[in-house]
Coordinates of C-alpha atoms in Angstrom, one line a residue:
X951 CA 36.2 2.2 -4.5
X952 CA 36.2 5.4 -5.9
X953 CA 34.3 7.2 -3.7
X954 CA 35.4 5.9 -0.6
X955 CA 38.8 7.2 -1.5
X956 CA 37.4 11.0 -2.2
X957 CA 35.4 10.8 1.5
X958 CA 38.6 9.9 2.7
X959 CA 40.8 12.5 1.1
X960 CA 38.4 15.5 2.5
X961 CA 38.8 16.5 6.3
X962 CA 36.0 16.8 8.3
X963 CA 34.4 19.8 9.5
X964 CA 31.9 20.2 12.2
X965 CA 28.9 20.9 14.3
X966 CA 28.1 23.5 16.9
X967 CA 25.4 26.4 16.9
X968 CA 27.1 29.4 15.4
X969 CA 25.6 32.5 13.7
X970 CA 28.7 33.8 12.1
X971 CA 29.5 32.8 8.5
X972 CA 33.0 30.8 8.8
X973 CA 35.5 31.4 5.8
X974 CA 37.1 28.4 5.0
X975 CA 36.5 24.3 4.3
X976 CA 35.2 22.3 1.0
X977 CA 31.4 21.2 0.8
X978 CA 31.2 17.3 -0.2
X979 CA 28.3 17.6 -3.1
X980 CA 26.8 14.3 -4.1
X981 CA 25.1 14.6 -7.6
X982 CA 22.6 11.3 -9.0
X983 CA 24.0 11.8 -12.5
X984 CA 27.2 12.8 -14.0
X985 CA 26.8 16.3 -16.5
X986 CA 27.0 16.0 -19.7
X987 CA 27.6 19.4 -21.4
X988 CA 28.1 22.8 -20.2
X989 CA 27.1 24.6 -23.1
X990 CA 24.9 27.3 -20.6
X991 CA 21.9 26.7 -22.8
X992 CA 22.3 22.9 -21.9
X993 CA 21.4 24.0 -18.2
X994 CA 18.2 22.9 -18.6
X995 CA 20.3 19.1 -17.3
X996 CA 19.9 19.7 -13.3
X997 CA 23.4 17.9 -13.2
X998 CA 24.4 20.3 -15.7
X999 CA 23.4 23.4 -13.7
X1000 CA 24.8 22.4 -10.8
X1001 CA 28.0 23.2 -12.2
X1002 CA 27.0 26.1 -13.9
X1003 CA 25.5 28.0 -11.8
X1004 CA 28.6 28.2 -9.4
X1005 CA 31.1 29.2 -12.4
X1006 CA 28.9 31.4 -14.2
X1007 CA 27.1 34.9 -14.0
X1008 CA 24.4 36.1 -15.9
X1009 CA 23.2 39.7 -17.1
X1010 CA 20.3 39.6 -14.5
X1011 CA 19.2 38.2 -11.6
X1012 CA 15.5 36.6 -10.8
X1013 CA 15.0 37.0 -7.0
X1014 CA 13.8 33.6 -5.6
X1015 CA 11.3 35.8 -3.3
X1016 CA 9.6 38.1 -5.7
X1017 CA 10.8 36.5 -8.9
X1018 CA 11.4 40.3 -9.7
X1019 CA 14.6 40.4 -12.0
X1020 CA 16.9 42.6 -10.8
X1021 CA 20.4 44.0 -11.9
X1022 CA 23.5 41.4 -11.8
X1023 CA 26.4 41.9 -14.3
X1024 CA 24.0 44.2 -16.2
X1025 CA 23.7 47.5 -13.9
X1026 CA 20.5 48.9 -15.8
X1027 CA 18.3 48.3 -19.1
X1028 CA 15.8 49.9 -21.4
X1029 CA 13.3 48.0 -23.5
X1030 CA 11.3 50.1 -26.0
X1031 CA 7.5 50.1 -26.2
X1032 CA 7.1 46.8 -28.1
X1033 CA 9.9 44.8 -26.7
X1034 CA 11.7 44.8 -29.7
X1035 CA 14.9 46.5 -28.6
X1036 CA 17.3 46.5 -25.1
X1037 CA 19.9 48.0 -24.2
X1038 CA 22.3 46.7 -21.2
X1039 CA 24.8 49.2 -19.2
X1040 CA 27.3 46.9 -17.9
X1041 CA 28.7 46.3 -14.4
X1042 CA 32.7 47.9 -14.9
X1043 CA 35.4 45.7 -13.7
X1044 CA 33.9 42.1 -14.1
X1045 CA 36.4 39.8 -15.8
X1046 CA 36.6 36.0 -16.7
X1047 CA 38.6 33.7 -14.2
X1048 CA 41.2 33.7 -17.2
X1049 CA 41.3 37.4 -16.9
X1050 CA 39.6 39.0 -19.6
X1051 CA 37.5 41.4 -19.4
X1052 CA 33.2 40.6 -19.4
X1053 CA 32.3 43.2 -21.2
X1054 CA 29.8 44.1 -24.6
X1055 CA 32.0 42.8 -27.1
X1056 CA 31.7 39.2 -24.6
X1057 CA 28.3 39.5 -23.8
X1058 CA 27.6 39.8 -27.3
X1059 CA 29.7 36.5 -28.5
X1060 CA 27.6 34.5 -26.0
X1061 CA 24.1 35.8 -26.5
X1062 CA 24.6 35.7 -31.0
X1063 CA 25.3 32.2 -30.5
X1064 CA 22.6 31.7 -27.4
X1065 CA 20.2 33.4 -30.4
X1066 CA 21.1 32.3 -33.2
X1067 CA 23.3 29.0 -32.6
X1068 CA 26.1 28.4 -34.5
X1069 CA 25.8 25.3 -37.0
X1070 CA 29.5 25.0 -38.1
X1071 CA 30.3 24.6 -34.4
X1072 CA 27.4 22.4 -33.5
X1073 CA 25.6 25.5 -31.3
X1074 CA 21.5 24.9 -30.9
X1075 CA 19.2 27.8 -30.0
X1076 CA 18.9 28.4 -26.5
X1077 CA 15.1 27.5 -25.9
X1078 CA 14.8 30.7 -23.8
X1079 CA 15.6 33.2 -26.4
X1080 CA 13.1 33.5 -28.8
X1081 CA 12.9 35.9 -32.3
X1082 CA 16.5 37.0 -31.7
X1083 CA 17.7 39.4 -34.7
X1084 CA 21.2 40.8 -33.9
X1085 CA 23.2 42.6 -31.1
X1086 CA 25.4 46.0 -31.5
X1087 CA 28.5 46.8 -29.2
X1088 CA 27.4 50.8 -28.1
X1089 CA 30.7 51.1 -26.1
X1090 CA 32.9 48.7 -23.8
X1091 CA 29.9 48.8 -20.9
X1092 CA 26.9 49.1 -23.1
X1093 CA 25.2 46.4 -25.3
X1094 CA 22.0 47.0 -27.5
X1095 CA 20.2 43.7 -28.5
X1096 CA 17.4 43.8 -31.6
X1097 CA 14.5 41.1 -32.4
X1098 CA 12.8 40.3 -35.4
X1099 CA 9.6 40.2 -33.7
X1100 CA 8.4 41.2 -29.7
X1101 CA 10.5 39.1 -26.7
X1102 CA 8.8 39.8 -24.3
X1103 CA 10.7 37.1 -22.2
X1104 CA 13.9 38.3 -22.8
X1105 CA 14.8 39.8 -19.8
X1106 CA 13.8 37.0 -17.7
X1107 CA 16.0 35.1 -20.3
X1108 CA 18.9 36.7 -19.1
X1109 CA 18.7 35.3 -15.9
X1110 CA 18.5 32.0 -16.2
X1111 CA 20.8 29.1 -16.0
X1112 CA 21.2 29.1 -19.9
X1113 CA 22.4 32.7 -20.3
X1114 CA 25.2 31.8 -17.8
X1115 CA 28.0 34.2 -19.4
X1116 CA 31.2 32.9 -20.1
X1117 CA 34.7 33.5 -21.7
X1118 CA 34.7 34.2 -25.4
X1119 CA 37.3 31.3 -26.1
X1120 CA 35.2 28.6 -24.7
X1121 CA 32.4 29.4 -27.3
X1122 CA 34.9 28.8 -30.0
X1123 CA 35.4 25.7 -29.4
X1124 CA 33.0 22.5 -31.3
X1125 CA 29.9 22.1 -28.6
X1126 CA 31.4 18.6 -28.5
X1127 CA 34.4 19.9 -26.3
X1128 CA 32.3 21.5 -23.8
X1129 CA 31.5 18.0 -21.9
X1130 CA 34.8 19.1 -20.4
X1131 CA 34.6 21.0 -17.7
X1132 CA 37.7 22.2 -17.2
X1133 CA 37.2 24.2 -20.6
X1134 CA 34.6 26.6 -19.2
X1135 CA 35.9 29.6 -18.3
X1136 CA 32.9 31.5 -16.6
X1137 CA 33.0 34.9 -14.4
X1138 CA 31.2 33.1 -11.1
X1139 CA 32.7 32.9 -7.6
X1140 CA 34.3 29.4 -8.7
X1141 CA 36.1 27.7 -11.2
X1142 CA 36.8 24.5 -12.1
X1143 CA 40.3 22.9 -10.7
X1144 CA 40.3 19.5 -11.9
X1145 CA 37.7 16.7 -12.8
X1146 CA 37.7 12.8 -13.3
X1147 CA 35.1 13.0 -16.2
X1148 CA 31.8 11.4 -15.2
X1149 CA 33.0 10.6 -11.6
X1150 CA 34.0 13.8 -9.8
X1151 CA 35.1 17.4 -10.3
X1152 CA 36.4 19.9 -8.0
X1153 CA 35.8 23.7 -8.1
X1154 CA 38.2 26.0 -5.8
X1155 CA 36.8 29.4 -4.9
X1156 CA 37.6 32.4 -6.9
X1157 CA 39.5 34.9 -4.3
X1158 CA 39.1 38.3 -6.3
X1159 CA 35.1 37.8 -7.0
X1160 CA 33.6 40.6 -6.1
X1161 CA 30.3 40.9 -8.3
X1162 CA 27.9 39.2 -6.8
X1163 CA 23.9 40.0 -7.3
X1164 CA 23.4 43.5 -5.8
X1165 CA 20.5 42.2 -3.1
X1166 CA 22.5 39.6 -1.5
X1167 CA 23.8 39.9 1.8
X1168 CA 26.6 38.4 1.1
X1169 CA 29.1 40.3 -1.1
X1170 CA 32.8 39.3 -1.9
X1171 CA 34.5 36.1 -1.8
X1172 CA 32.6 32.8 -1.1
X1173 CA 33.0 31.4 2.0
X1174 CA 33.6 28.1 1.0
X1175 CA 37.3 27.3 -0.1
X1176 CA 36.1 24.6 -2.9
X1177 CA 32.8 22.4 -3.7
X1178 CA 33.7 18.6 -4.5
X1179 CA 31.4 17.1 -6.7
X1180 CA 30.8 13.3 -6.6
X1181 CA 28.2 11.0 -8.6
X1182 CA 26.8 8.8 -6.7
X1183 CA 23.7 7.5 -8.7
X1184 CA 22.7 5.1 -5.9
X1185 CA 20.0 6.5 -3.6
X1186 CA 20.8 4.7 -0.6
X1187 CA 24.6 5.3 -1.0
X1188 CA 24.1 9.3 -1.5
X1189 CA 21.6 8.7 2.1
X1190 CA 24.1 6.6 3.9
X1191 CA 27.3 8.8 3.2
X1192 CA 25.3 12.4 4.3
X1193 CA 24.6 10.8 7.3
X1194 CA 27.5 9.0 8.4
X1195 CA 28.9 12.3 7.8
X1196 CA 30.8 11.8 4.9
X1197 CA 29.2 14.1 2.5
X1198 CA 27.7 17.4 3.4
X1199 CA 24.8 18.2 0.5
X1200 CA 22.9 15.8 -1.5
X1201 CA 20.7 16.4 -4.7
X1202 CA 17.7 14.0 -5.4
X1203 CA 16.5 12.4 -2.1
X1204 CA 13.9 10.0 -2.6
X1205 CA 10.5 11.3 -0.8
X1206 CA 10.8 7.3 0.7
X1207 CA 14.4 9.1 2.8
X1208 CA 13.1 12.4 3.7
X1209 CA 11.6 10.4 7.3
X1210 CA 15.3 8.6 8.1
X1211 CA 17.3 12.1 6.9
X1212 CA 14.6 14.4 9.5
X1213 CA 14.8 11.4 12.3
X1214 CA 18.3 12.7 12.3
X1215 CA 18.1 16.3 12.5
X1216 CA 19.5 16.6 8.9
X1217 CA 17.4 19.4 6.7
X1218 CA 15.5 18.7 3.9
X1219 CA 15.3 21.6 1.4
X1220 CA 12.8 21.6 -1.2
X1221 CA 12.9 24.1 -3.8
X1222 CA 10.1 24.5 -6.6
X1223 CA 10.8 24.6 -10.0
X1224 CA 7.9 26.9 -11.2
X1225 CA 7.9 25.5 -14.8
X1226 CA 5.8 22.7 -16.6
X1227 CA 4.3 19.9 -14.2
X1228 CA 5.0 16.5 -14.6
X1229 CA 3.0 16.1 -17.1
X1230 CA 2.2 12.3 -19.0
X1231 CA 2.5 13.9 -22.3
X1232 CA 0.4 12.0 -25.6
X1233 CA 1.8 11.9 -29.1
X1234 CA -1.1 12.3 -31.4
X1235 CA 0.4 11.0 -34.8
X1236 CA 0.0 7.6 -33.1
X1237 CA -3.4 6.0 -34.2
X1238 CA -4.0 4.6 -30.7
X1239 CA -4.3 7.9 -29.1
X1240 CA -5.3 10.4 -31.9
X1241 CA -9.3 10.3 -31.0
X1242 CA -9.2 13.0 -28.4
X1243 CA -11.8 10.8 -26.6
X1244 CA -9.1 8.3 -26.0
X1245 CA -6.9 10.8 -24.6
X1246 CA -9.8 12.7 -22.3
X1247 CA -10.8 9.1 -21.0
X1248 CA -7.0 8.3 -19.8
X1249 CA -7.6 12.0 -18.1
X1250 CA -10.5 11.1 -16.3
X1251 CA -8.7 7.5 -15.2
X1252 CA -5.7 8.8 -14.2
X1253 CA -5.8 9.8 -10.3
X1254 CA -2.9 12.2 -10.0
X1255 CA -3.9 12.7 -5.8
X1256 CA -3.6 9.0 -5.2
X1257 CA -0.3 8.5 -7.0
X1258 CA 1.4 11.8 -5.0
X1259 CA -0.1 10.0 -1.9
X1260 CA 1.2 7.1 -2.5
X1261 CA 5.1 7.7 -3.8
X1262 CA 5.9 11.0 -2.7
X1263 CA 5.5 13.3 -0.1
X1264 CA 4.2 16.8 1.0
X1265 CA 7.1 18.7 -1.4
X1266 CA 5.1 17.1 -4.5
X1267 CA 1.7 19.8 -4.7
X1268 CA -0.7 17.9 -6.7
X1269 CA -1.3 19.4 -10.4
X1270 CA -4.0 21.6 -11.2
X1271 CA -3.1 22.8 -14.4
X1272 CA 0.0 22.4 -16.9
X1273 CA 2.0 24.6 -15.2
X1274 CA 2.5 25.1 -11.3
X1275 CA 0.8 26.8 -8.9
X1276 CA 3.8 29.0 -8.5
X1277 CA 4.4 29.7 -12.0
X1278 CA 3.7 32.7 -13.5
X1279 CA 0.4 32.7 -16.0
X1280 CA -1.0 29.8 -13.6
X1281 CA -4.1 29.3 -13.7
X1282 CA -6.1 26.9 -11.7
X1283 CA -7.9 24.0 -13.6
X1284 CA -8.2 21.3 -11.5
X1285 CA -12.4 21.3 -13.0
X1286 CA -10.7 19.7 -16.1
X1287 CA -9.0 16.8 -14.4
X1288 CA -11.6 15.3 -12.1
X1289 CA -11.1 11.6 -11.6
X1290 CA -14.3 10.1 -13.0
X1291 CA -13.6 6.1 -14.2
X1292 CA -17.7 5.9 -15.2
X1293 CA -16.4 8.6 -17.5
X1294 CA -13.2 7.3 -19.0
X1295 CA -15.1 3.8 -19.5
X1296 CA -17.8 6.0 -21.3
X1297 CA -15.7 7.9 -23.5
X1298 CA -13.8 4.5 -24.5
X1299 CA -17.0 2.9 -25.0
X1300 CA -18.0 6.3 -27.0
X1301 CA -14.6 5.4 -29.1
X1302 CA -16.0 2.3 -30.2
X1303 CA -13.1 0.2 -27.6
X1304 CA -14.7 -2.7 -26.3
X1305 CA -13.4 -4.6 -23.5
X1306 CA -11.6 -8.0 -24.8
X1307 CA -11.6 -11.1 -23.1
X1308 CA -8.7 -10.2 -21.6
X1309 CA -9.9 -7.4 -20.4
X1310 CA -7.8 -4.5 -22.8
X1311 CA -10.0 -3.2 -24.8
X1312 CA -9.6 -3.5 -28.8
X1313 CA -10.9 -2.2 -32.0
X1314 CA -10.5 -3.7 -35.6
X1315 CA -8.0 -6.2 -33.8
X1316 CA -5.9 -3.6 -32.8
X1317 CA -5.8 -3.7 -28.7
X1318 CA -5.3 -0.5 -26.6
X1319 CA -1.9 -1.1 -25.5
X1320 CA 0.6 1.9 -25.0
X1321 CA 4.2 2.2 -24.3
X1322 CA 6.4 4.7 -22.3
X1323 CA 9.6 4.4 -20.8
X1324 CA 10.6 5.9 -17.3
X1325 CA 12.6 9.0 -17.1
X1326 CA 15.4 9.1 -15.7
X1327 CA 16.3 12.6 -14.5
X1328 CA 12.4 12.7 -12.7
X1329 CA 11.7 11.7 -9.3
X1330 CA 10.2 8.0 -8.5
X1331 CA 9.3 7.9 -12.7
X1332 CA 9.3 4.3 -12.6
X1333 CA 6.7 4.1 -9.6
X1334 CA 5.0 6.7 -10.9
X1335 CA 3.9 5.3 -14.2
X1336 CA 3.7 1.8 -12.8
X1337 CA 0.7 3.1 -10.4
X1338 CA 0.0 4.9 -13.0
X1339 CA -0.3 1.8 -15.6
X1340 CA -3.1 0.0 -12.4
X1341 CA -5.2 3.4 -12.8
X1342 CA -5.3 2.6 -16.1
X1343 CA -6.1 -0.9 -16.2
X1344 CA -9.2 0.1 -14.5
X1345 CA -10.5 1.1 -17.7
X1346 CA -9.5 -1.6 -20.0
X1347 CA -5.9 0.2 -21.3
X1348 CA -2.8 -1.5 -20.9
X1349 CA 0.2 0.6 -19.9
X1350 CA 3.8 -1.1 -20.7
X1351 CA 6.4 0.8 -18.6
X1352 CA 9.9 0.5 -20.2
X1353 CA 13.4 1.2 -18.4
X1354 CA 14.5 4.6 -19.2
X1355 CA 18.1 3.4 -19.4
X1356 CA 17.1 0.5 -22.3
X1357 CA 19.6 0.5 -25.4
X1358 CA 16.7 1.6 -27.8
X1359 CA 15.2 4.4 -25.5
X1360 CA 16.4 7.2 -26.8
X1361 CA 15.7 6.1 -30.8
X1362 CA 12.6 4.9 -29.4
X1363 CA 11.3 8.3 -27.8
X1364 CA 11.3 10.0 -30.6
X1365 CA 8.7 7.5 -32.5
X1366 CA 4.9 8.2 -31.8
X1367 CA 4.4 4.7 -32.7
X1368 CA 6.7 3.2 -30.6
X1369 CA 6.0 5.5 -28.0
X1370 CA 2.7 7.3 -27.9
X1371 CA 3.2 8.5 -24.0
X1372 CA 6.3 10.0 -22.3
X1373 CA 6.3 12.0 -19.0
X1374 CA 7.9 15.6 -19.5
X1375 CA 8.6 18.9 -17.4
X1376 CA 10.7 21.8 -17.2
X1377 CA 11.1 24.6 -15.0
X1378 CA 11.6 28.2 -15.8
X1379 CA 9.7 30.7 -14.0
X1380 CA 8.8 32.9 -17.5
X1381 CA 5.7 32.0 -18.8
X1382 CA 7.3 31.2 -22.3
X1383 CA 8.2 27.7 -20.3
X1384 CA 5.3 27.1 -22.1
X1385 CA 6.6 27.6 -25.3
X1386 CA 9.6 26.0 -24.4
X1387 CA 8.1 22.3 -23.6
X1388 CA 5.5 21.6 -26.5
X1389 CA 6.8 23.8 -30.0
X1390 CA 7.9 21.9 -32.2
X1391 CA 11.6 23.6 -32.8
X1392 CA 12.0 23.6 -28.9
X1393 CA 11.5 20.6 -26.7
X1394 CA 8.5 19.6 -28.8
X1395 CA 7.2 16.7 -26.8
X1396 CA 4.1 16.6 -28.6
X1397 CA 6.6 15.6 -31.5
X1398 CA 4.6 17.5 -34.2
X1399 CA 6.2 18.5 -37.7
X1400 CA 8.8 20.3 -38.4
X1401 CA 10.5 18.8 -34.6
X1402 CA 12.1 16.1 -33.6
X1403 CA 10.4 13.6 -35.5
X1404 CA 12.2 14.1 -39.1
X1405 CA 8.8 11.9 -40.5
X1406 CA 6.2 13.8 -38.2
X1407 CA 3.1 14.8 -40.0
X1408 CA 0.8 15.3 -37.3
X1409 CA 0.7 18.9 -35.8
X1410 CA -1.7 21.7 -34.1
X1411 CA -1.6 25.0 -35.6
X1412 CA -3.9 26.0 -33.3
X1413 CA -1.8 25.4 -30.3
X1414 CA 1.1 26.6 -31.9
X1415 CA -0.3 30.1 -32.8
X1416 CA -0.8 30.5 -29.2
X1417 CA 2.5 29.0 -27.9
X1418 CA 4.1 31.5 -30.5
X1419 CA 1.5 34.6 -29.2
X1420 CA 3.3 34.1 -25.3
X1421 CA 6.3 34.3 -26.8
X1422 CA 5.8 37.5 -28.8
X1423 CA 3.3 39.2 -26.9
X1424 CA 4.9 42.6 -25.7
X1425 CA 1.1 43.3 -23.4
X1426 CA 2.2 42.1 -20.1
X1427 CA -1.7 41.5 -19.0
X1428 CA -2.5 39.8 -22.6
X1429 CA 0.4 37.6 -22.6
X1430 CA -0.9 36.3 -19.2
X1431 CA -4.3 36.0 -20.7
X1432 CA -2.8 34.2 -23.2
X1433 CA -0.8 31.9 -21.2
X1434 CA -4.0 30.9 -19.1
X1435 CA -5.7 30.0 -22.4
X1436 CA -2.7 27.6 -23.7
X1437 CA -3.2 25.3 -20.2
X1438 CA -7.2 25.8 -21.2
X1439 CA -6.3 24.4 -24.6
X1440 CA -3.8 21.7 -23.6
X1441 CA -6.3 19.8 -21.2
X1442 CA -9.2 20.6 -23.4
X1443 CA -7.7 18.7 -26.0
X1444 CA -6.5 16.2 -23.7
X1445 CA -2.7 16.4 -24.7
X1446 CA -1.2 16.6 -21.4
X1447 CA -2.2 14.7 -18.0
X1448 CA -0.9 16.8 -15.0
X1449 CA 0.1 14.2 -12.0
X1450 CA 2.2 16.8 -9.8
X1451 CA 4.4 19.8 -9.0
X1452 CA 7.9 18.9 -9.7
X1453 CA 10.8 20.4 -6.9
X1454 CA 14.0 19.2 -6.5
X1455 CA 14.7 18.1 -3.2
X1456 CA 18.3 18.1 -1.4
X1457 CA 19.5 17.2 2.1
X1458 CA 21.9 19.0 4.1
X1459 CA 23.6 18.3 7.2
X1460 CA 22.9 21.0 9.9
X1461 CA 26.6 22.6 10.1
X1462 CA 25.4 23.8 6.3
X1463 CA 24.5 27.2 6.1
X1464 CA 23.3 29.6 3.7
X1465 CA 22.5 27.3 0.4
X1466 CA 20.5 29.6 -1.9
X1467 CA 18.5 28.3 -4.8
X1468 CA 18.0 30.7 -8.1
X1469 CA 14.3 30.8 -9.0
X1470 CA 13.4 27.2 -10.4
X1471 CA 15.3 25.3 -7.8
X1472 CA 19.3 25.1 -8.6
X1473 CA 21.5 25.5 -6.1
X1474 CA 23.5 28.1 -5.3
X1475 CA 26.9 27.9 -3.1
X1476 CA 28.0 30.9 -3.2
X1477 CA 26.6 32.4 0.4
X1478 CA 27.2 28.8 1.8
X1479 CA 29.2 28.6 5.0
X1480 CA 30.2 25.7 7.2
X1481 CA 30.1 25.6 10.4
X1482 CA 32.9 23.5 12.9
X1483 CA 31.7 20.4 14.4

């Protein structure tokens, strides 16, 4: 078995109290899903950024803390008045593990193809850069970027997993060749060694790395020698090997495992993702949901505090709005999700949806019956919408819950009619997140025109006037505003249910030390130290 052999080709390490960082050993890294491209703006895929954010730097740093961004590669900036314009000065002596240099001409290959994509290659947008125009190379250490209209959110763009900088040559090759990760040349503290593709990849530490965020402690070298990542999609098995030792760090605990892995004295660390709930997300082109009474009476059935109480544990915060509680622009809006089934049967009734014999209701001999599949990449999905499919019975709506890994599902997803309800989030901690989740040339899961849905027809110019206001709102206070009247909107018009706050949850063993996390909950190993055991 393959992973059996790669626990047994690591040594051991060890456990005893020590406060001094040790130099030295390779962290066992257990990952549920294998990546699939490293593109940076592909980060959004948690397996994705995993990767990334070891062998990659970015022009800025967000502070976890204060979610302040503060000077990485980029030593200083100036935006103008309307956020039209920055300028970067550049950290000198930063270079590519390949050796070339990371300077303007490279920062400006990545972000006019982050901005503006590259179509002959097979480059998207990156979803966090939004009304990009152009850059100009000032000098070797200085880099002026121009937009067509206000970014306000550029800055915080620059920091985040998909502005991960790397070597000019990479971004010349087809986007198709970047599911290999030993192409990715990045600037970060590690690079990649070697990789069994979908099974395992190994990273070895980067000696001459000296560039590291300002505000860290830690500066220089990592301590670790190498990071070995394995996928291990089975829950139990990823449990098992942490504690019988043979793995040190595990992403995606079950909240079911947190009790056996805390019984033990292992560490569960919980990091939120500041972004988009998990949302159940409706698809209004389909008939069966496109009376917004239907979709406010599904609101009022769904009981988001019994199904976090019931799956998960106290690292899932129940929603109050579209956005979490730590995100930026939230705003607390838990008045317009009140569990009320007297309500939801009302509104249904209101509808004209009578209760069958069978007890769904129906209208013109159409029955209320809905489809959504699972989602993979989210925690407990499955169990989620199950419990959530019983709320729902409650009120005479049938809930079909498909498996997310079913041949069609991904055809399937993008049809309103075949499915009308999909459970979505993201994380960024910006308040174009926003933006980033329901317009239609971004994630689009409303799947309005002009998205994803190449025969859409349905759309809200309403919403999107406002999603496209965050984005281009230079006003600090008034893009805020704004953003508290896009969650307003979203639950008024009964487009999005809110169930909880998504994290993402690891385990450790207690000889690992100093695992950081960037701002919406990706890990970082570059202060991470092992102590003997």
């Amino acid at each position: 078995m393959l992973l059996g052999a790669l626990f047994a080709s690591v040594s051991a390490l060890g456990v005893m109290a020590q406060d001094a960082p040790v130099q030295g050993g390779t962290l066992i890294y257990l990952e549920q899903q294998a990546h699939t491209n490293l593109y940076p703006p592909a980060g959004g895929f948690y397996p994705n950024s995993g990767i990334l954010n070891q062998i990659t730097d970015k022009l800025t740093w967000q502070n976890p803390e204060t979610l302040a961004i503060e000077p990485w590669i980029a030593q200083s900036w100036e935006i103008n008045e309307d956020a039209t314009e920055y300028v970067f000065k550049l950290r000198e002596g930063v270079s590519f593990s390949d050796r070339t240099p990371l300077d303007a001409e490279a920062v400006k290959k990545n972000f006019d193809i982050f901005g503006l994509g590259d179509k002959t290659l097979g480059y998207p947008v990156a979803e966090a850069i939004n009304n990009y125009a152009s850059s100009e190379v000032i000098d070797p250490l200085t880099i002026r970027f121009t937009f067509k209209a206000p970014a306000p959110g550029f800055l915080q763009a620059t920091s985040v997993i998909g502005s991960g900088l790397v070597s000019p040559d990479v971004l010349a090759l087809p986007y198709d060749e970047l599911g290999d990760a030993t192409k990715i040349i990045g600037s970060g503290p590690f690079v990649v060694e070697s990789e069994v593709l979908g099974q395992s990849l190994n990273l070895k530490v980067r000696e001459d790395y000296k560039w590291g965020p300002a505000s860290l402690e830690h500066q220089g070298r990592a301590y670790l020698d190498g990071i070995q990542f394995i996928v291990t999609p089975e829950d139990s098995v990823r449990i098992g090997a942490l504690l019988a030792g043979q793995a040190d760090f595990i992403r995606q605990i079950q909240a079911y495992d947190e009790p056996q892995v805390e019984a033990q004295n292992y560490l569960i660390h919980s990091a939120p993702t500041r972004g988009v709930n998990n949302n159940a997300v409706f698809r209004p082109e389909n008939p069966l949901v496109a009376d917004v009474k239907v979709r406010q009476a599904l609101t009022a059935a769904t009981n988001a505090k019994e199904i976090v109480e019931t799956i998960f544990s106290e690292h899932y915060p129940v929603a109050t709005s579209v956005i979490a509680s730590t995100a930026l622009g939230y705003v607390d809006l838990s008045d317009k999700l009140v569990h009320d089934v007297e309500r939801a049967k009302a509104l249904l009734d209101e509808a004209e949806w009578t209760v069958g014999a069978d007890g769904i209701r129906e209208k013109d001999g159409q029955k209320l019956e809905l489809n959504v599949y699972e989602s993979l990449p989210q925690p407990q999905s499955r169990a989620s919408l199950q419990l959530l499919s019983q709320q729902w019975a409650q009120v005479g709506v049938k809930l079909n819950v498909l498996a997310g890994d079913a041949g069609s599902a991904a055809v399937d997803r993008l049809d309103p009619l075949k499915t009308p309800v999909t459970p979505a989030m993201v994380g960024r901690a910006d308040p174009d997140v926003i933006k980033s989740n329901f317009y239609p040339t971004n994630r689009d899961a409303l799947l309005q025109k002009g998205g994803l849905n190449a025969n859409a027809t349905w759309e809200d110019p309403e919403l999107n006037k406002l999603l496209v206001a965050i984005a281009s709102e230079a006003d600090s206070a008034k893009r805020l505003e704004l953003t508290g009247q896009v969650q307003a909107y979203l639950l008024d018009q009964a487009y999005v249910i809110p169930i909880f706050e998504e994290p993402q949850v690891f385990a450790g063993a207690p000889y690992v030390n100093g695992v950081g996390f960037e701002a919406v909950a990706r890990p970082s190993f570059y202060s991470t130290w092992l102590a003997p055991r």
